Short mmCIF file of C-alpha atoms and ligand atoms in Angstrom, two decimals:
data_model
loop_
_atom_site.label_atom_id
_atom_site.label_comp_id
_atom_site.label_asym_id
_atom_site.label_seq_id
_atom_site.Cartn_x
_atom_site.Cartn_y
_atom_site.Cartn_z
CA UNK A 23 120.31 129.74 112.54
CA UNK A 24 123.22 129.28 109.76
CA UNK A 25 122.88 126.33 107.88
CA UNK A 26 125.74 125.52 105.21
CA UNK A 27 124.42 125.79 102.27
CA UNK A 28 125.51 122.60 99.92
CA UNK A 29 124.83 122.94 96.07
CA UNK A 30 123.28 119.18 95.27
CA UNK A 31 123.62 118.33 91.86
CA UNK A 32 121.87 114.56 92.25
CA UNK A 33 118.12 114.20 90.68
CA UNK A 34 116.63 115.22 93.80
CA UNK A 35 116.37 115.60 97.26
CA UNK A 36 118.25 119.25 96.20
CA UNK A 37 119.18 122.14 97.51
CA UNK A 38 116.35 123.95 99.96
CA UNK A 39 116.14 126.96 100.33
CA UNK A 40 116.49 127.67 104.56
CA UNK A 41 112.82 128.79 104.94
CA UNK A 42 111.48 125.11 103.89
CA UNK A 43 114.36 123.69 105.87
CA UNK A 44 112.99 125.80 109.25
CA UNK A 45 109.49 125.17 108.51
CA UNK A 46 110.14 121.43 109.76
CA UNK A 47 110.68 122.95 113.29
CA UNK A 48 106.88 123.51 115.30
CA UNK A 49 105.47 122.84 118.03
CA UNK A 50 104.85 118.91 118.74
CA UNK A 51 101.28 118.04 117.69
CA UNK A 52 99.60 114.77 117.46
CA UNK A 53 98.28 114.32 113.53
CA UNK A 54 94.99 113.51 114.43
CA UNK A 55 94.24 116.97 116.09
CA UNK A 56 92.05 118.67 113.08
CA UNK A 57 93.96 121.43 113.27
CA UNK A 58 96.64 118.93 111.01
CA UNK A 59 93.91 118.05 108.84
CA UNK A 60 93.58 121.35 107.73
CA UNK A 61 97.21 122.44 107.29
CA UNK A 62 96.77 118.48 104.46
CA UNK A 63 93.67 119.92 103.46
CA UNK A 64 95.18 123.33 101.16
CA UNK A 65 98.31 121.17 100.28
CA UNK A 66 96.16 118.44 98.55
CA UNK A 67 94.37 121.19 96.31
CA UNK A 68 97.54 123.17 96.05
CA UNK A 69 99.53 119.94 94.60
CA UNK A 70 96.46 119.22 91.88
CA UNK A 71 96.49 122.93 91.12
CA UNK A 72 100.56 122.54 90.33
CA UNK A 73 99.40 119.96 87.38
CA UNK A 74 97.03 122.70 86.45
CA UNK A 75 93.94 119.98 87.44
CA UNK A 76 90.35 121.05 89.17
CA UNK A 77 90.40 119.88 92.46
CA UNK A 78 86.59 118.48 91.52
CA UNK A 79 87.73 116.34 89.42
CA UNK A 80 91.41 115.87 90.18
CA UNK A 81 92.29 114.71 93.49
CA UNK A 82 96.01 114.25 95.55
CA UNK A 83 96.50 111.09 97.83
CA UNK A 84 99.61 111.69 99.85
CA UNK A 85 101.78 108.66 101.00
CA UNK A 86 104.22 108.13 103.94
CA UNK A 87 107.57 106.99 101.89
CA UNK A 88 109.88 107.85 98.94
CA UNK A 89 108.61 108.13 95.28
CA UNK A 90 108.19 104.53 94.37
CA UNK A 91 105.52 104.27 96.97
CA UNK A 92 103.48 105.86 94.11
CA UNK A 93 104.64 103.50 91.37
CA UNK A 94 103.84 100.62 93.67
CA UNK A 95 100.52 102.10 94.40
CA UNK A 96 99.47 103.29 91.08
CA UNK A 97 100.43 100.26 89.45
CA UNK A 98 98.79 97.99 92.12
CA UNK A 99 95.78 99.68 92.51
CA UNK A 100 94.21 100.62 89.56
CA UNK A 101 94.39 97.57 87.71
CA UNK A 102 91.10 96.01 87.08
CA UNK A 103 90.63 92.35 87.12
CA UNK A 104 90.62 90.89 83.65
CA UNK A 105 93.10 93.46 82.56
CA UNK A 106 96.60 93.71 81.96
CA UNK A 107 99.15 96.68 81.53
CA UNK A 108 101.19 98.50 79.02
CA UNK A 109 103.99 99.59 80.52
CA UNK A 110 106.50 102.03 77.60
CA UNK A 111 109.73 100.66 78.91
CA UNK A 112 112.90 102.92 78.15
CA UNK A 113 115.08 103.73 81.25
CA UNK A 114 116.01 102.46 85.16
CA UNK A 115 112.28 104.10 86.25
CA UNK A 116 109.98 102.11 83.93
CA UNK A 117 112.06 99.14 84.17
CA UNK A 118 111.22 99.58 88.02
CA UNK A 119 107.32 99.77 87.10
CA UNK A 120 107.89 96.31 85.59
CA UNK A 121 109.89 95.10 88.12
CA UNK A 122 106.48 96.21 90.76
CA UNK A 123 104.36 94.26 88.54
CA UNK A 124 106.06 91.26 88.24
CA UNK A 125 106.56 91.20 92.35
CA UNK A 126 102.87 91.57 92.31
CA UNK A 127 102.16 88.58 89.83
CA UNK A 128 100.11 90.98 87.73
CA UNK A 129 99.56 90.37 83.75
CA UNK A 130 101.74 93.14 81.69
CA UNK A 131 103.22 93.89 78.38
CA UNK A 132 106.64 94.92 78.85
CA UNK A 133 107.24 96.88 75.60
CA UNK A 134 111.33 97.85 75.30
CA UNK A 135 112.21 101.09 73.46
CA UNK A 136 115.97 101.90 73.28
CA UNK A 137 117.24 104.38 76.26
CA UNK A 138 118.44 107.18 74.01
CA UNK A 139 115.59 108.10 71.83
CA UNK A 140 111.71 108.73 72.18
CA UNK A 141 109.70 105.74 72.47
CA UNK A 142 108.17 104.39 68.32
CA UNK A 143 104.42 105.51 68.99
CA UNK A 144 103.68 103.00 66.03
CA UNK A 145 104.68 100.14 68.25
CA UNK A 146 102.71 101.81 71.04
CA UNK A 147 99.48 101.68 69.03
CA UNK A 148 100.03 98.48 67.41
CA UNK A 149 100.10 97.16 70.63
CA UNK A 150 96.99 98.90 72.19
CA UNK A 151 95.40 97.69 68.99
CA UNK A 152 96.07 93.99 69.20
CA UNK A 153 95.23 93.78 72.87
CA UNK A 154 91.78 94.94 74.00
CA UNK A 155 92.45 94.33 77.83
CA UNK A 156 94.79 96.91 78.31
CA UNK A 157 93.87 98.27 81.52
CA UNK A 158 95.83 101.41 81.95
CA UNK A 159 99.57 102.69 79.82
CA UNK A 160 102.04 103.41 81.70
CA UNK A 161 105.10 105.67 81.06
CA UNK A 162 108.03 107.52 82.70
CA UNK A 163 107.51 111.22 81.99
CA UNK A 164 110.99 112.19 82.74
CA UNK A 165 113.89 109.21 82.49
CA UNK A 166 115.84 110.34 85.41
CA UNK A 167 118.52 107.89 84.76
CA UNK A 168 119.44 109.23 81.20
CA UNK A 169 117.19 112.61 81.07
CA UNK A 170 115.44 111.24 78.31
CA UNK A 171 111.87 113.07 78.34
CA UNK A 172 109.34 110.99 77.02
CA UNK A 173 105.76 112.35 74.50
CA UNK A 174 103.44 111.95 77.51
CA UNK A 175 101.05 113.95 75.60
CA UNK A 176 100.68 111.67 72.74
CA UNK A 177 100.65 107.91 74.38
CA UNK A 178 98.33 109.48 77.02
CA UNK A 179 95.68 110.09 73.66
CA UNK A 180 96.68 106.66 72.31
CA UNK A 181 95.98 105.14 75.52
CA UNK A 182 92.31 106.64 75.75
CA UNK A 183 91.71 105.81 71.97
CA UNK A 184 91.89 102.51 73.01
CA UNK A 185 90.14 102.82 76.17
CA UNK A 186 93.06 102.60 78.24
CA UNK A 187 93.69 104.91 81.38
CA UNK A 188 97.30 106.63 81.20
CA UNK A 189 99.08 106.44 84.49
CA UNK A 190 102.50 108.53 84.36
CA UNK A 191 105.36 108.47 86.26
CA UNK A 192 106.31 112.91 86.66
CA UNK A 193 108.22 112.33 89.45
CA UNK A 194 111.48 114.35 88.59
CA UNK A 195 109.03 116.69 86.14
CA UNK A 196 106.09 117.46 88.09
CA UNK A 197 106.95 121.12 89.12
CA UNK A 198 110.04 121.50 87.01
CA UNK A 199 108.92 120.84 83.72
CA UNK A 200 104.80 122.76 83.02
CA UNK A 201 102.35 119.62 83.13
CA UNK A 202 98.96 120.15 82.69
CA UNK A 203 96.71 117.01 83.27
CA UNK A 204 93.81 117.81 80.72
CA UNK A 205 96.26 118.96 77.62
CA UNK A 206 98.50 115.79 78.44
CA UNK A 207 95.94 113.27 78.82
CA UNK A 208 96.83 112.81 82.24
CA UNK A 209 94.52 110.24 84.31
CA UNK A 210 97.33 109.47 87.04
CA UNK A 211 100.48 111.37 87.86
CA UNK A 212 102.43 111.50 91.05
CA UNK A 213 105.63 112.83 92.26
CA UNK A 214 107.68 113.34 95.84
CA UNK A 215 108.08 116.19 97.94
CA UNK A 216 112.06 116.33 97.93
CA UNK A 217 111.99 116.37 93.83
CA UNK A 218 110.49 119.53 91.87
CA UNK A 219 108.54 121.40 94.53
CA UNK A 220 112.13 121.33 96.37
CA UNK A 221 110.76 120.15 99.83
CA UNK A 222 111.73 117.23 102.37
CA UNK A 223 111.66 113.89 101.42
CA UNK A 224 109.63 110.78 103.27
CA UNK A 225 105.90 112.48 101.05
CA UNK A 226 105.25 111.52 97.78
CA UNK A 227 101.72 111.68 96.55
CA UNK A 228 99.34 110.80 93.22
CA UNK A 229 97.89 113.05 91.53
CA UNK A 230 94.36 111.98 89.62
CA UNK A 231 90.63 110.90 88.58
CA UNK A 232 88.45 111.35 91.08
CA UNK A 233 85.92 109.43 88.99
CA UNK A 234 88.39 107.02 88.07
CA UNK A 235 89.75 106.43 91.79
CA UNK A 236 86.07 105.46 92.75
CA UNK A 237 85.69 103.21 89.97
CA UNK A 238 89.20 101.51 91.56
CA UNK A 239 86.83 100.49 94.53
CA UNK A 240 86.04 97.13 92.74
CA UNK A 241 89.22 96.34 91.97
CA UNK A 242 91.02 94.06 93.13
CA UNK A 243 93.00 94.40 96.29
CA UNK A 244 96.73 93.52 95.97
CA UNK A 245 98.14 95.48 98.82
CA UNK A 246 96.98 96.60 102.52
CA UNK A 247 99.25 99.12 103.02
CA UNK A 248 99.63 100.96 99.33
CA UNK A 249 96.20 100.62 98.04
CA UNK A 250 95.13 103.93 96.44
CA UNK A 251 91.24 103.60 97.04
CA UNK A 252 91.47 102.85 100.82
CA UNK A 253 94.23 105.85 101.26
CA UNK A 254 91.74 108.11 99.25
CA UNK A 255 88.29 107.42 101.10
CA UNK A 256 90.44 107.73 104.46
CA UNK A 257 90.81 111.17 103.28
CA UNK A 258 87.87 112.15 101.91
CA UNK A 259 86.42 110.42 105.32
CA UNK A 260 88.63 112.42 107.83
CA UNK A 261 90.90 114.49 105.91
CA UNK A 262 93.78 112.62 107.28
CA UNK A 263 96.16 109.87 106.02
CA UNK A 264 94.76 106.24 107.10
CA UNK A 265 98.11 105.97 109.26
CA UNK A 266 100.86 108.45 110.46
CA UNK A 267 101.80 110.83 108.29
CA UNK A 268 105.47 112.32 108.08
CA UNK A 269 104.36 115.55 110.29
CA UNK A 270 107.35 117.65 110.02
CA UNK A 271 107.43 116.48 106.04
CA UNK A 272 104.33 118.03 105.84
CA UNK A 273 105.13 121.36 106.72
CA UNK A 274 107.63 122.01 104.93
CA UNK A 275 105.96 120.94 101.74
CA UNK A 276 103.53 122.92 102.78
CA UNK A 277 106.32 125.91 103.20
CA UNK A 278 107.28 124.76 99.92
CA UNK A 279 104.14 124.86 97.95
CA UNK A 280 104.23 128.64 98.92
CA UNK A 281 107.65 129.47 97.69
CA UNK A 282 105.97 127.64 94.19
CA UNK A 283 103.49 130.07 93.89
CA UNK A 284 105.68 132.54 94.68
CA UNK A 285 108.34 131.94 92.56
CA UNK A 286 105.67 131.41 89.62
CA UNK A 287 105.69 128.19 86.77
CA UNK A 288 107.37 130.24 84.54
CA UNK A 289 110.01 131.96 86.54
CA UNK A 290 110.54 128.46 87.84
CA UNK A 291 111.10 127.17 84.73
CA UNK A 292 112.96 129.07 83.63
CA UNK A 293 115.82 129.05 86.49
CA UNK A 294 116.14 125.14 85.81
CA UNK A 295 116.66 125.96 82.21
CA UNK A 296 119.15 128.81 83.19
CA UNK A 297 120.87 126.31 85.58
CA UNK A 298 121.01 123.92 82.63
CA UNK A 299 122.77 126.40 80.29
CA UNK A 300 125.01 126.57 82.61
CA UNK A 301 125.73 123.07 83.46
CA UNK A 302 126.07 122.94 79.37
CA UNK A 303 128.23 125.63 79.22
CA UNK A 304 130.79 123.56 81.40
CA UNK A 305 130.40 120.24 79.36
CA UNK A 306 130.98 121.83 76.00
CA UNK A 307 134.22 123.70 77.83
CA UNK A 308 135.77 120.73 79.31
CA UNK A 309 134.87 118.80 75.98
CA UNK A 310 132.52 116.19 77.69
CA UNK A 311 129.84 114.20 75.93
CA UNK A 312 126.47 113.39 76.87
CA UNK A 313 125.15 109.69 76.21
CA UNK A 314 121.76 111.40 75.04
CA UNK A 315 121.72 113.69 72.31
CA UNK A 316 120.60 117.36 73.33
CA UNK A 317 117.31 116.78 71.11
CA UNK A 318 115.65 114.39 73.79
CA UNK A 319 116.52 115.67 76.90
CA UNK A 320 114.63 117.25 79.05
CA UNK A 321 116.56 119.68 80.08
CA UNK A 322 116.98 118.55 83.65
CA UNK A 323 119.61 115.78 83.96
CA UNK A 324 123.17 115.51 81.68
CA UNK A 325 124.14 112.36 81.96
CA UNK A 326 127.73 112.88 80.69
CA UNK A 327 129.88 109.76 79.47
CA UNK A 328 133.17 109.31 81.33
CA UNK A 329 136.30 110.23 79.51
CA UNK A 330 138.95 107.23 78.22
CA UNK A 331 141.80 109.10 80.46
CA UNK A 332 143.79 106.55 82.63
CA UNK A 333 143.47 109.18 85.44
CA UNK A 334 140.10 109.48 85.00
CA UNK A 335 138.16 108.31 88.64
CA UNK A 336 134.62 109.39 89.23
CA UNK A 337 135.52 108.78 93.45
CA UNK A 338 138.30 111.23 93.42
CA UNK A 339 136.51 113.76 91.48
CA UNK A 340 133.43 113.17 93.45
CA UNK A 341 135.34 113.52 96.77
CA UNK A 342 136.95 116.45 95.72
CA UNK A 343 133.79 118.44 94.81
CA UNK A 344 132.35 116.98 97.93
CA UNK A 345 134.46 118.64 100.29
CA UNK A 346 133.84 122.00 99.04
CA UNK A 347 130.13 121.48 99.44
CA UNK A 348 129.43 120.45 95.74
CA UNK A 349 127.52 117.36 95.35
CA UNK A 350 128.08 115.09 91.88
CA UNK A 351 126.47 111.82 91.40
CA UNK A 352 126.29 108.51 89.51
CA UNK A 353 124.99 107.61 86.30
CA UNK A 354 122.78 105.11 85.90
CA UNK A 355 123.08 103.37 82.63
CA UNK A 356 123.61 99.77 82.08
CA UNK A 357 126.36 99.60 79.53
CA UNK A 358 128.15 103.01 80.29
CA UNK A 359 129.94 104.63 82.63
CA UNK A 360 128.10 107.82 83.35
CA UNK A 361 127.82 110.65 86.05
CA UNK A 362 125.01 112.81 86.20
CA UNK A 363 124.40 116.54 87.04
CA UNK A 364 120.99 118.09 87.27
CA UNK A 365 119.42 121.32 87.13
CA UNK A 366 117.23 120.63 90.70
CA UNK A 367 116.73 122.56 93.83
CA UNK A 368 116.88 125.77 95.14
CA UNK A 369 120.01 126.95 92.84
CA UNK A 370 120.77 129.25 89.84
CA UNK A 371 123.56 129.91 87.34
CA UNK A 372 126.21 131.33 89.83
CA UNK A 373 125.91 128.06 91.82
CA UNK A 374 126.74 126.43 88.45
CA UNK A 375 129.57 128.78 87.75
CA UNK A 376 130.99 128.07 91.05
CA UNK A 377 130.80 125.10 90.87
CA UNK A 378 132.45 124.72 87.93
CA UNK A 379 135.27 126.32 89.10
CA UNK A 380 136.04 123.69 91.61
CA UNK A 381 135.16 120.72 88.97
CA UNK A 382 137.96 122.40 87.36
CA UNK A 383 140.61 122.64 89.55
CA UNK A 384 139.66 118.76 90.85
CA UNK A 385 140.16 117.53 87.08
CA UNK A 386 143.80 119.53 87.47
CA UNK A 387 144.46 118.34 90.90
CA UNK A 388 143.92 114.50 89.29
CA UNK A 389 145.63 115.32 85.81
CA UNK A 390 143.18 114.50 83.47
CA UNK A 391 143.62 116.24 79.97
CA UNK A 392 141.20 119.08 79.30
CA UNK A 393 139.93 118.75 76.97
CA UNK A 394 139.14 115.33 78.22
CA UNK A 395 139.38 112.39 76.19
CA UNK A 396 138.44 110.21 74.40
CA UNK A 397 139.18 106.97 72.24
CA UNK A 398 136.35 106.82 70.02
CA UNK A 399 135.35 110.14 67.57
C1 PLP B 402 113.23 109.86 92.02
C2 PLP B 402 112.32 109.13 91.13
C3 PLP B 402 111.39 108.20 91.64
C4 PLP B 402 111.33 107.85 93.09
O1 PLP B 402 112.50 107.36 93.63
P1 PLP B 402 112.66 107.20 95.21
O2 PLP B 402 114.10 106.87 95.39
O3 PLP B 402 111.76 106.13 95.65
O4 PLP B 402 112.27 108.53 95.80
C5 PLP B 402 110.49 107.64 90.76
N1 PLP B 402 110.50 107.92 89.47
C6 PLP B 402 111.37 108.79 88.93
C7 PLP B 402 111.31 109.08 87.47
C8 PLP B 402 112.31 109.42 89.75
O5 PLP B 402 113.19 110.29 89.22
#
C-alpha cells in the first residue's frame, strides 16, 4: 500500500512511520479473547521500562481517550481526603490541571510562575512548607504551548521532602526527552500513544507507584469512569481494561513500542535534537524570533513570534505549506501571536530542509520581507 507521506510539524499526533500505520489492520477480534490480554500485557511493562521504572514497582494503566484523560485521572484519583494540591502553574497544560480540579470541586493551590522562564523553586518550597496537607505536586514536564521544559527533577525532591507525592504531566516528553522515574523523583507520569512513542492516538496511559496506587484505594472516589484504582485492579484482575479498549490503537502502539527499542533512547534523541537544529537553522535564516529564550526550551517545540509585516497571515502561510504536505500549527500563548513547529514524529533533518524550502517560497509567494520584521528591537 502507498500512503502519502505528510511531514506534521504540530506537538503530536506526528508523522508515522507506515509500519505502525499498517499494524492497525488485523484480523477482527473481540478484546476480551485472552489472546488481547496478552498482546496489553508486554506493552504495559514495555511503557514502564521507557521511563526506565521496574515493572514491580512501577506499573502502566492504559486509558481509552486523548492525553487529558490522564490529567483528569491523575489529578482525581490520587487525592486523599483531607488534602489539597500543589499544582506549579506556568503554561496552557498546567493551567488545564487547574482547570480539572476546579470542575471537580477539589481544594488546590494554584501557584503562577511566568510562561517564559523556569518555575522560582523558593516559592515552591515556601509553599510546601507553610502547608502540611499537600497531597501530591503537580507539574507540566514539557510546556507544549511555549516549549518551556520545566526542573521535574528538583520539585519532584521538594515534593517528597515535604511528604508530598509528585504527579507529572510528560506527555509531549515521555519518549522524546530520557526520563527516568527513580533519578526524577517520579511517583506519577503519563503520556499518549500519538505523542513521543509516535503511535495512534485514542491511548494514553499513567505511568506509576504500585504501592502508591493501592494506597489510592481509600481515597475518595470522584469519578466512575477515570478513576485510576478501579482501572488498575481491573487489570491486575484480568489483564484487560475495565471497558473497551481502542483495539486497533493498541496494536500499533504495540508496533510502535518495537520501533522504540529499535531505534534506541539515544539514537532517538538524538534525531529530535537533529530535527531541532534544523528547524533552528531556518528561524535564525529567515530572522524569526522565538517568545522563549533558547536557554529554557526543551528542545522540542519553537514557538516563534509572528513578524509586524502587513502581509504577514499565519492562514495563507499555513495553507500554502499545507498543500504540499507540510503541516504548521498555532501557537498557543495568551498575549502573543505565535505559531509553533516541533521536532515530533517519524522525521529527520531532510524533512526539515524540505520543508523549509517550501516555507520559503510561501513567505515569497505572500511578500513578506525576509528577513522578516519587526517593530520592536
Ligand atoms: C498533548 C498534551 C496533552 C494531552 O492533550 P490531548 O489533546 O488531550 O491529547 C497533555 N499534556 C501535554 C503537556 C500535552 O502536550
Amino acid at each position: 500500500m502507498n500512503i502519502k507521506r505528510n511531514i506534521l510539524l504540530n506537538p503530536g499526533p506526528g508523522t508515522t512511520t507506515d509500519t505502525v500505520k499498517m499494524a492497525q489492520v488485523v484480523p477482527d477480534i473481540c478484546p476480551r479473547e485472552k489472546e488481547f490480554a496478552g498482546i496489553m500485557d508486554p506493552l504495559r511493562n514495555d511503557l514502564v521500562k521507557i521511563a526506565h521504572g521496574d515493572p514491580k514497582e512501577y506499573t502502566s494503566v492504559l486509558f481509552c481517550g486523548s492525553g487529558t484523560i490522564c490529567i483528569d485521572v491523575a489529578l482525581n484519583s490520587l487525592l486523599d481526603a483531607g488534602k489539597k494540591a500543589l499544582v506549579v502553574q506556568n503554561g496552557a497544560y498546567s493551567q488545564r490541571a487547574c482547570d480539572v480540579l476546579r470542575y471537580y470541586g477539589m481544594p488546590f493551590i494554584e501557584l503562577a510562575q511566568p510562561v517564559d522562564r523556569k518555575p522560582d523553586l523558593a516559592q515552591v518550597e515556601k509553599a510546601l512548607a507553610e502547608n502540611d496537607d499537600i497531597g501530591y505536586v503537580y507539574m507540566t514536564h514539557h510546556e507544549t504551548g511555549t516549549g518551556l521544559l520545566n526542573p521535574i527533577r528538583e520539585v519532584g525532591a521538594l515534593a517528597h521532602k515535604y511528604g508530598a507525592f509528585f504527579i507529572t504531566d510528560t506527555t509531549s516528553s515521555y519518549g522524546l526527552i530520557p526520563v527516568d522515574v527513580y533519578k526524577d523523583n517520579i511517583d506519577f507520569c503519563m503520556s499518549s500513544a500519538q505523542k513521543g512513542i509516535m503511535a495512534m492516538s485514542g491511548l494514553s496511559f499513567i505511568i506509576g507507584r504500585r504501592d502508591l496506587i493501592e494506597k489510592s484505594k481509600d481515597f475518595p472516589k470522584r469519578s466512575y469512569y477515570c478513576n485510576l484504582y478501579m482501572q488498575y485492579e481491573y487489570f491486575e484482575k484480568t489483564g484487560e481494561m475495565h471497558f473497551t479498549p481502542p483495539v486497533q490503537t493498541i496494536y500499533a502502539a504495540v508496533q510502535a513500542v518495537k520501533e522504540y527499542f529499535a531505534e534506541g533512547e539515544e539514537n532517538k534523541f538524538a534525531r529530535h535534537r537533529r530535527v531541532n537544529e534544523a528547524i533552528k537553522a531556518g528561524i535564525d535564516r529567515y530572522g524569526f524570533k522565538e517568545a522563549l529564550d533558547r536557554s529554557v526550551q526543551s528542545g522540542l517545540v519553537s514557538a516563534i513570534l509572528y513578524p509586524d509585516d502587513p502581509d504577514w497571515d499565519f492562514e495563507k502561510i499555513h495553507d500554502y505549506c499545507y498543500e504540499r504536505g507540510f503541516t504548521i500549527y498555532p501557537g498557543k500563548m495568551q498575549n502573543k501571536g505565535t505559531f509553533r513547529l516541533c521536532a515530533y514524529g517519524a522525521i529527520d533533518e531532510k524533512d526539515i530542509e524540505d520543508f523549509w524550502k517550501v516555507f520559503e517560497e510561501a513567505l515569497k509567494t505572500y511578500h513578506i520581507a525576509v528577513p522578516v520584521q519587526y517593530n520592536h528591537g
